């Protein structure tokens, strides 16, 4: 009977704990491109125009500042000049498996005077930056707690021991906050205007309202990958 009770408690705990993080990431890179030759990367301001859930320009500016700061922090190779507009080009979709690299040379200037010292430049777009919530119906969860109890030794002297027990706890109907962020990065070769590396990543963190934290982790992960590609 005791074993069955413990099993039931364990099942209740497993069912009641939501999935912590869900992530989706798509990468594409030009296998013929010599990434180790890159010495300087130009980083422009983040494009937030597609993230319609951003409530005002203050949030947008905060995200812009965080993006540039994280870019500089993650690589001494990064150069930034927010006053210079990036070359005009349409977002490039990731090619299908086995397809040749997609060039944006027709829509981007092959060699722009704005980037005299950059080998590649990055255009980043924020596609989602939102919080929502999920409903969790009332239920019982099992919690561990420690209790002290008095026992006696063989000579009748009392002493206290601590014991861990599992007790039921009623949880009423509640709404749990969830955070979702999607970022798209496209890395262009400055001389040719061709895309050489692209990433689109979505992360959803359940039971969390730390949207900025999720955003920063996606940015950090991208620059870490780019730095690894640049390492001979």
PDB file of C-alpha atoms in Angstrom:
ATOM      1  CA  UNK A   1       0.000   0.000   0.000  1.00  0.00           C
ATOM      2  CA  UNK A   2       2.806   2.393   0.886  1.00  0.00           C
ATOM      3  CA  UNK A   3       4.531   1.716  -2.418  1.00  0.00           C
ATOM      4  CA  UNK A   4       1.339   2.482  -4.366  1.00  0.00           C
ATOM      5  CA  UNK A   5       0.861   5.758  -2.489  1.00  0.00           C
ATOM      6  CA  UNK A   6       4.409   6.866  -3.314  1.00  0.00           C
ATOM      7  CA  UNK A   7       3.930   5.990  -6.994  1.00  0.00           C
ATOM      8  CA  UNK A   8       0.724   8.037  -7.130  1.00  0.00           C
ATOM      9  CA  UNK A   9       2.491  10.984  -5.544  1.00  0.00           C
ATOM     10  CA  UNK A  10       5.350  10.785  -8.063  1.00  0.00           C
ATOM     11  CA  UNK A  11       2.929  10.680 -11.009  1.00  0.00           C
ATOM     12  CA  UNK A  12       1.090  13.743  -9.675  1.00  0.00           C
ATOM     13  CA  UNK A  13       4.353  15.675  -9.432  1.00  0.00           C
ATOM     14  CA  UNK A  14       5.402  14.776 -12.981  1.00  0.00           C
ATOM     15  CA  UNK A  15       2.056  15.713 -14.512  1.00  0.00           C
ATOM     16  CA  UNK A  16       1.798  19.037 -12.692  1.00  0.00           C
ATOM     17  CA  UNK A  17       5.228  20.351 -13.768  1.00  0.00           C
ATOM     18  CA  UNK A  18       4.996  22.219 -17.110  1.00  0.00           C
ATOM     19  CA  UNK A  19       7.602  22.037 -19.847  1.00  0.00           C
ATOM     20  CA  UNK A  20      10.246  24.635 -18.911  1.00  0.00           C
ATOM     21  CA  UNK A  21      11.624  25.650 -22.320  1.00  0.00           C
ATOM     22  CA  UNK A  22      10.737  24.957 -25.925  1.00  0.00           C
ATOM     23  CA  UNK A  23      13.193  25.998 -28.649  1.00  0.00           C
ATOM     24  CA  UNK A  24      13.219  25.837 -32.434  1.00  0.00           C
ATOM     25  CA  UNK A  25      16.303  26.810 -34.447  1.00  0.00           C
ATOM     26  CA  UNK A  26      16.966  26.771 -38.195  1.00  0.00           C
ATOM     27  CA  UNK A  27      20.494  27.404 -39.506  1.00  0.00           C
ATOM     28  CA  UNK A  28      21.927  27.656 -42.990  1.00  0.00           C
ATOM     29  CA  UNK A  29      25.472  28.541 -44.019  1.00  0.00           C
ATOM     30  CA  UNK A  30      27.407  28.655 -47.285  1.00  0.00           C
ATOM     31  CA  UNK A  31      29.664  25.612 -47.049  1.00  0.00           C
ATOM     32  CA  UNK A  32      32.114  27.158 -49.529  1.00  0.00           C
ATOM     33  CA  UNK A  33      32.555  30.398 -47.599  1.00  0.00           C
ATOM     34  CA  UNK A  34      35.815  30.914 -45.694  1.00  0.00           C
ATOM     35  CA  UNK A  35      34.466  32.105 -42.349  1.00  0.00           C
ATOM     36  CA  UNK A  36      37.937  32.113 -40.654  1.00  0.00           C
ATOM     37  CA  UNK A  37      39.005  34.946 -42.979  1.00  0.00           C
ATOM     38  CA  UNK A  38      36.495  37.282 -41.288  1.00  0.00           C
ATOM     39  CA  UNK A  39      38.208  39.939 -39.214  1.00  0.00           C
ATOM     40  CA  UNK A  40      35.485  42.530 -38.679  1.00  0.00           C
ATOM     41  CA  UNK A  41      31.709  42.235 -38.472  1.00  0.00           C
ATOM     42  CA  UNK A  42      29.453  45.257 -38.887  1.00  0.00           C
ATOM     43  CA  UNK A  43      26.366  45.169 -36.677  1.00  0.00           C
ATOM     44  CA  UNK A  44      23.417  47.410 -37.448  1.00  0.00           C
ATOM     45  CA  UNK A  45      20.508  48.249 -35.213  1.00  0.00           C
ATOM     46  CA  UNK A  46      17.887  45.567 -34.750  1.00  0.00           C
ATOM     47  CA  UNK A  47      14.785  45.767 -36.957  1.00  0.00           C
ATOM     48  CA  UNK A  48      11.795  45.585 -34.596  1.00  0.00           C
ATOM     49  CA  UNK A  49       9.102  46.569 -37.098  1.00  0.00           C
ATOM     50  CA  UNK A  50       7.669  43.043 -37.401  1.00  0.00           C
ATOM     51  CA  UNK A  51       7.272  42.475 -33.660  1.00  0.00           C
ATOM     52  CA  UNK A  52       3.831  44.055 -33.382  1.00  0.00           C
ATOM     53  CA  UNK A  53       3.471  43.191 -29.691  1.00  0.00           C
ATOM     54  CA  UNK A  54       6.140  45.728 -28.677  1.00  0.00           C
ATOM     55  CA  UNK A  55       4.039  48.269 -26.839  1.00  0.00           C
ATOM     56  CA  UNK A  56       6.048  51.452 -27.365  1.00  0.00           C
ATOM     57  CA  UNK A  57       9.267  53.017 -28.621  1.00  0.00           C
ATOM     58  CA  UNK A  58      10.859  52.804 -25.167  1.00  0.00           C
ATOM     59  CA  UNK A  59      10.812  48.999 -25.302  1.00  0.00           C
ATOM     60  CA  UNK A  60      12.103  49.092 -28.891  1.00  0.00           C
ATOM     61  CA  UNK A  61      15.026  51.345 -27.919  1.00  0.00           C
ATOM     62  CA  UNK A  62      15.829  49.141 -24.926  1.00  0.00           C
ATOM     63  CA  UNK A  63      15.975  46.114 -27.216  1.00  0.00           C
ATOM     64  CA  UNK A  64      18.171  48.025 -29.672  1.00  0.00           C
ATOM     65  CA  UNK A  65      20.623  48.974 -26.936  1.00  0.00           C
ATOM     66  CA  UNK A  66      20.698  45.432 -25.548  1.00  0.00           C
ATOM     67  CA  UNK A  67      21.375  43.976 -29.000  1.00  0.00           C
ATOM     68  CA  UNK A  68      24.350  46.242 -29.703  1.00  0.00           C
ATOM     69  CA  UNK A  69      25.700  45.727 -26.177  1.00  0.00           C
ATOM     70  CA  UNK A  70      25.459  41.930 -26.433  1.00  0.00           C
ATOM     71  CA  UNK A  71      27.089  41.993 -29.877  1.00  0.00           C
ATOM     72  CA  UNK A  72      30.088  43.931 -28.554  1.00  0.00           C
ATOM     73  CA  UNK A  73      30.306  41.784 -25.437  1.00  0.00           C
ATOM     74  CA  UNK A  74      30.430  38.552 -27.416  1.00  0.00           C
ATOM     75  CA  UNK A  75      33.218  39.503 -29.805  1.00  0.00           C
ATOM     76  CA  UNK A  76      36.021  42.045 -30.140  1.00  0.00           C
ATOM     77  CA  UNK A  77      35.601  41.636 -33.914  1.00  0.00           C
ATOM     78  CA  UNK A  78      32.279  43.511 -33.824  1.00  0.00           C
ATOM     79  CA  UNK A  79      31.999  47.046 -35.146  1.00  0.00           C
ATOM     80  CA  UNK A  80      28.835  49.120 -34.795  1.00  0.00           C
ATOM     81  CA  UNK A  81      27.624  52.339 -36.334  1.00  0.00           C
ATOM     82  CA  UNK A  82      23.881  52.788 -35.743  1.00  0.00           C
ATOM     83  CA  UNK A  83      23.945  56.029 -37.732  1.00  0.00           C
ATOM     84  CA  UNK A  84      24.597  54.167 -40.985  1.00  0.00           C
ATOM     85  CA  UNK A  85      21.620  52.533 -42.639  1.00  0.00           C
ATOM     86  CA  UNK A  86      22.158  48.932 -43.748  1.00  0.00           C
ATOM     87  CA  UNK A  87      22.202  48.153 -47.480  1.00  0.00           C
ATOM     88  CA  UNK A  88      18.693  47.760 -48.866  1.00  0.00           C
ATOM     89  CA  UNK A  89      17.811  44.138 -49.491  1.00  0.00           C
ATOM     90  CA  UNK A  90      14.863  41.833 -49.040  1.00  0.00           C
ATOM     91  CA  UNK A  91      14.997  39.160 -46.293  1.00  0.00           C
ATOM     92  CA  UNK A  92      16.429  35.985 -47.723  1.00  0.00           C
ATOM     93  CA  UNK A  93      14.612  32.719 -47.000  1.00  0.00           C
ATOM     94  CA  UNK A  94      16.641  29.691 -46.017  1.00  0.00           C
ATOM     95  CA  UNK A  95      17.243  27.533 -49.113  1.00  0.00           C
ATOM     96  CA  UNK A  96      15.875  24.024 -49.285  1.00  0.00           C
ATOM     97  CA  UNK A  97      18.171  21.127 -48.451  1.00  0.00           C
ATOM     98  CA  UNK A  98      20.670  20.633 -51.261  1.00  0.00           C
ATOM     99  CA  UNK A  99      19.850  23.945 -52.917  1.00  0.00           C
ATOM    100  CA  UNK A 100      22.706  26.284 -53.979  1.00  0.00           C
ATOM    101  CA  UNK A 101      23.479  29.327 -51.814  1.00  0.00           C
ATOM    102  CA  UNK A 102      21.059  32.187 -52.282  1.00  0.00           C
ATOM    103  CA  UNK A 103      22.613  35.481 -53.319  1.00  0.00           C
ATOM    104  CA  UNK A 104      21.122  38.856 -52.588  1.00  0.00           C
ATOM    105  CA  UNK A 105      23.529  40.634 -54.946  1.00  0.00           C
ATOM    106  CA  UNK A 106      20.675  41.853 -57.111  1.00  0.00           C
ATOM    107  CA  UNK A 107      19.082  43.773 -54.239  1.00  0.00           C
ATOM    108  CA  UNK A 108      22.099  44.757 -52.150  1.00  0.00           C
ATOM    109  CA  UNK A 109      24.994  46.954 -53.174  1.00  0.00           C
ATOM    110  CA  UNK A 110      28.016  44.685 -53.921  1.00  0.00           C
ATOM    111  CA  UNK A 111      30.407  47.026 -52.140  1.00  0.00           C
ATOM    112  CA  UNK A 112      28.987  49.812 -50.051  1.00  0.00           C
ATOM    113  CA  UNK A 113      31.188  52.727 -48.925  1.00  0.00           C
ATOM    114  CA  UNK A 114      29.454  52.510 -45.540  1.00  0.00           C
ATOM    115  CA  UNK A 115      31.427  49.364 -44.678  1.00  0.00           C
ATOM    116  CA  UNK A 116      35.076  50.055 -45.571  1.00  0.00           C
ATOM    117  CA  UNK A 117      36.465  47.966 -42.692  1.00  0.00           C
ATOM    118  CA  UNK A 118      33.891  45.174 -42.417  1.00  0.00           C
ATOM    119  CA  UNK A 119      34.235  41.761 -44.017  1.00  0.00           C
ATOM    120  CA  UNK A 120      30.608  40.860 -43.315  1.00  0.00           C
ATOM    121  CA  UNK A 121      27.597  42.646 -41.912  1.00  0.00           C
ATOM    122  CA  UNK A 122      24.575  41.409 -39.966  1.00  0.00           C
ATOM    123  CA  UNK A 123      20.942  42.320 -40.438  1.00  0.00           C
ATOM    124  CA  UNK A 124      18.860  41.158 -37.490  1.00  0.00           C
ATOM    125  CA  UNK A 125      15.068  41.181 -37.216  1.00  0.00           C
ATOM    126  CA  UNK A 126      12.884  40.672 -34.174  1.00  0.00           C
ATOM    127  CA  UNK A 127       9.846  38.670 -35.288  1.00  0.00           C
ATOM    128  CA  UNK A 128       8.205  37.896 -31.938  1.00  0.00           C
ATOM    129  CA  UNK A 129       8.552  39.440 -28.512  1.00  0.00           C
ATOM    130  CA  UNK A 130       5.496  38.605 -26.484  1.00  0.00           C
ATOM    131  CA  UNK A 131       4.044  37.318 -23.271  1.00  0.00           C
ATOM    132  CA  UNK A 132       0.883  35.289 -22.901  1.00  0.00           C
ATOM    133  CA  UNK A 133      -0.499  32.927 -20.306  1.00  0.00           C
ATOM    134  CA  UNK A 134      -1.804  29.408 -20.002  1.00  0.00           C
ATOM    135  CA  UNK A 135      -4.606  28.273 -17.727  1.00  0.00           C
ATOM    136  CA  UNK A 136      -3.866  25.600 -15.145  1.00  0.00           C
ATOM    137  CA  UNK A 137      -6.912  24.068 -13.473  1.00  0.00           C
ATOM    138  CA  UNK A 138      -7.054  23.516  -9.736  1.00  0.00           C
ATOM    139  CA  UNK A 139      -5.163  20.424  -8.663  1.00  0.00           C
ATOM    140  CA  UNK A 140      -3.189  18.838  -5.873  1.00  0.00           C
ATOM    141  CA  UNK A 141       0.587  18.843  -5.832  1.00  0.00           C
ATOM    142  CA  UNK A 142       2.843  16.902  -3.527  1.00  0.00           C
ATOM    143  CA  UNK A 143       5.443  18.911  -1.680  1.00  0.00           C
ATOM    144  CA  UNK A 144       8.405  17.789   0.394  1.00  0.00           C
ATOM    145  CA  UNK A 145       8.942  19.305   3.791  1.00  0.00           C
ATOM    146  CA  UNK A 146      11.084  18.602   6.820  1.00  0.00           C
ATOM    147  CA  UNK A 147       9.707  18.013  10.290  1.00  0.00           C
ATOM    148  CA  UNK A 148      11.449  17.579  13.615  1.00  0.00           C
ATOM    149  CA  UNK A 149      10.449  14.846  16.003  1.00  0.00           C
ATOM    150  CA  UNK A 150      11.713  13.780  19.375  1.00  0.00           C
ATOM    151  CA  UNK A 151      13.051  10.275  19.868  1.00  0.00           C
ATOM    152  CA  UNK A 152      14.699   8.601  22.826  1.00  0.00           C
ATOM    153  CA  UNK A 153      17.910   6.686  23.026  1.00  0.00           C
ATOM    154  CA  UNK A 154      18.292   3.414  24.906  1.00  0.00           C
ATOM    155  CA  UNK A 155      18.915   5.286  28.137  1.00  0.00           C
ATOM    156  CA  UNK A 156      15.694   7.265  27.812  1.00  0.00           C
ATOM    157  CA  UNK A 157      17.378  10.547  26.880  1.00  0.00           C
ATOM    158  CA  UNK A 158      15.428  12.584  24.294  1.00  0.00           C
ATOM    159  CA  UNK A 159      16.982  14.012  21.138  1.00  0.00           C
ATOM    160  CA  UNK A 160      15.604  15.609  17.959  1.00  0.00           C
ATOM    161  CA  UNK A 161      15.866  14.196  14.464  1.00  0.00           C
ATOM    162  CA  UNK A 162      14.716  15.743  11.177  1.00  0.00           C
ATOM    163  CA  UNK A 163      12.615  13.738   8.766  1.00  0.00           C
ATOM    164  CA  UNK A 164      11.538  14.579   5.196  1.00  0.00           C
ATOM    165  CA  UNK A 165       7.895  13.864   4.420  1.00  0.00           C
ATOM    166  CA  UNK A 166       5.644  14.398   1.410  1.00  0.00           C
ATOM    167  CA  UNK A 167       2.393  16.269   1.940  1.00  0.00           C
ATOM    168  CA  UNK A 168      -0.449  17.206  -0.432  1.00  0.00           C
ATOM    169  CA  UNK A 169      -0.995  20.872  -1.264  1.00  0.00           C
ATOM    170  CA  UNK A 170      -4.073  22.261  -3.004  1.00  0.00           C
ATOM    171  CA  UNK A 171      -3.335  24.642  -5.899  1.00  0.00           C
ATOM    172  CA  UNK A 172      -6.334  26.724  -7.072  1.00  0.00           C
ATOM    173  CA  UNK A 173      -7.088  27.723 -10.668  1.00  0.00           C
ATOM    174  CA  UNK A 174      -4.285  29.927 -11.937  1.00  0.00           C
ATOM    175  CA  UNK A 175      -2.748  31.480 -15.049  1.00  0.00           C
ATOM    176  CA  UNK A 176       0.938  30.903 -15.726  1.00  0.00           C
ATOM    177  CA  UNK A 177       2.915  33.522 -17.736  1.00  0.00           C
ATOM    178  CA  UNK A 178       4.770  32.355 -20.826  1.00  0.00           C
ATOM    179  CA  UNK A 179       7.376  34.190 -22.885  1.00  0.00           C
ATOM    180  CA  UNK A 180       8.082  33.754 -26.615  1.00  0.00           C
ATOM    181  CA  UNK A 181      10.861  35.428 -28.610  1.00  0.00           C
ATOM    182  CA  UNK A 182      11.817  34.893 -32.264  1.00  0.00           C
ATOM    183  CA  UNK A 183      14.904  36.439 -33.869  1.00  0.00           C
ATOM    184  CA  UNK A 184      16.199  36.216 -37.433  1.00  0.00           C
ATOM    185  CA  UNK A 185      19.854  36.881 -38.305  1.00  0.00           C
ATOM    186  CA  UNK A 186      21.313  37.159 -41.821  1.00  0.00           C
ATOM    187  CA  UNK A 187      25.061  37.546 -42.335  1.00  0.00           C
ATOM    188  CA  UNK A 188      26.118  39.120 -45.646  1.00  0.00           C
ATOM    189  CA  UNK A 189      29.509  39.168 -47.316  1.00  0.00           C
ATOM    190  CA  UNK A 190      30.329  42.850 -47.831  1.00  0.00           C
ATOM    191  CA  UNK A 191      32.020  42.495 -51.223  1.00  0.00           C
ATOM    192  CA  UNK A 192      29.436  40.288 -52.921  1.00  0.00           C
ATOM    193  CA  UNK A 193      26.258  41.133 -51.018  1.00  0.00           C
ATOM    194  CA  UNK A 194      25.549  37.398 -50.683  1.00  0.00           C
ATOM    195  CA  UNK A 195      24.069  35.793 -47.598  1.00  0.00           C
ATOM    196  CA  UNK A 196      26.629  33.416 -46.090  1.00  0.00           C
ATOM    197  CA  UNK A 197      24.926  32.464 -42.828  1.00  0.00           C
ATOM    198  CA  UNK A 198      21.336  32.665 -41.598  1.00  0.00           C
ATOM    199  CA  UNK A 199      19.622  31.708 -38.386  1.00  0.00           C
ATOM    200  CA  UNK A 200      16.041  31.942 -37.181  1.00  0.00           C
ATOM    201  CA  UNK A 201      15.432  30.895 -33.599  1.00  0.00           C
ATOM    202  CA  UNK A 202      12.316  30.787 -31.443  1.00  0.00           C
ATOM    203  CA  UNK A 203      12.391  30.169 -27.722  1.00  0.00           C
ATOM    204  CA  UNK A 204       9.354  29.807 -25.483  1.00  0.00           C
ATOM    205  CA  UNK A 205       9.886  29.770 -21.751  1.00  0.00           C
ATOM    206  CA  UNK A 206       6.969  28.557 -19.690  1.00  0.00           C
ATOM    207  CA  UNK A 207       6.167  29.843 -16.204  1.00  0.00           C
ATOM    208  CA  UNK A 208       8.281  32.912 -16.897  1.00  0.00           C
ATOM    209  CA  UNK A 209       7.795  36.577 -17.734  1.00  0.00           C
ATOM    210  CA  UNK A 210      11.509  37.206 -18.359  1.00  0.00           C
ATOM    211  CA  UNK A 211      11.148  38.165 -22.020  1.00  0.00           C
ATOM    212  CA  UNK A 212      14.335  40.223 -22.017  1.00  0.00           C
ATOM    213  CA  UNK A 213      16.322  37.328 -20.568  1.00  0.00           C
ATOM    214  CA  UNK A 214      15.142  34.971 -23.322  1.00  0.00           C
ATOM    215  CA  UNK A 215      15.935  37.651 -25.927  1.00  0.00           C
ATOM    216  CA  UNK A 216      19.498  38.096 -24.640  1.00  0.00           C
ATOM    217  CA  UNK A 217      20.146  34.347 -24.621  1.00  0.00           C
ATOM    218  CA  UNK A 218      19.136  34.061 -28.293  1.00  0.00           C
ATOM    219  CA  UNK A 219      21.438  36.956 -29.228  1.00  0.00           C
ATOM    220  CA  UNK A 220      24.316  35.471 -27.221  1.00  0.00           C
ATOM    221  CA  UNK A 221      23.845  32.043 -28.817  1.00  0.00           C
ATOM    222  CA  UNK A 222      23.975  33.517 -32.324  1.00  0.00           C
ATOM    223  CA  UNK A 223      27.207  35.443 -31.752  1.00  0.00           C
ATOM    224  CA  UNK A 224      28.757  32.413 -30.055  1.00  0.00           C
ATOM    225  CA  UNK A 225      28.021  30.315 -33.148  1.00  0.00           C
ATOM    226  CA  UNK A 226      29.358  33.009 -35.473  1.00  0.00           C
ATOM    227  CA  UNK A 227      32.555  33.249 -33.438  1.00  0.00           C
ATOM    228  CA  UNK A 228      32.985  29.463 -33.609  1.00  0.00           C
ATOM    229  CA  UNK A 229      32.637  29.623 -37.406  1.00  0.00           C
ATOM    230  CA  UNK A 230      35.293  32.323 -37.553  1.00  0.00           C
ATOM    231  CA  UNK A 231      37.743  30.274 -35.478  1.00  0.00           C
ATOM    232  CA  UNK A 232      40.264  28.414 -37.684  1.00  0.00           C
TER     233      UNK A 232
END
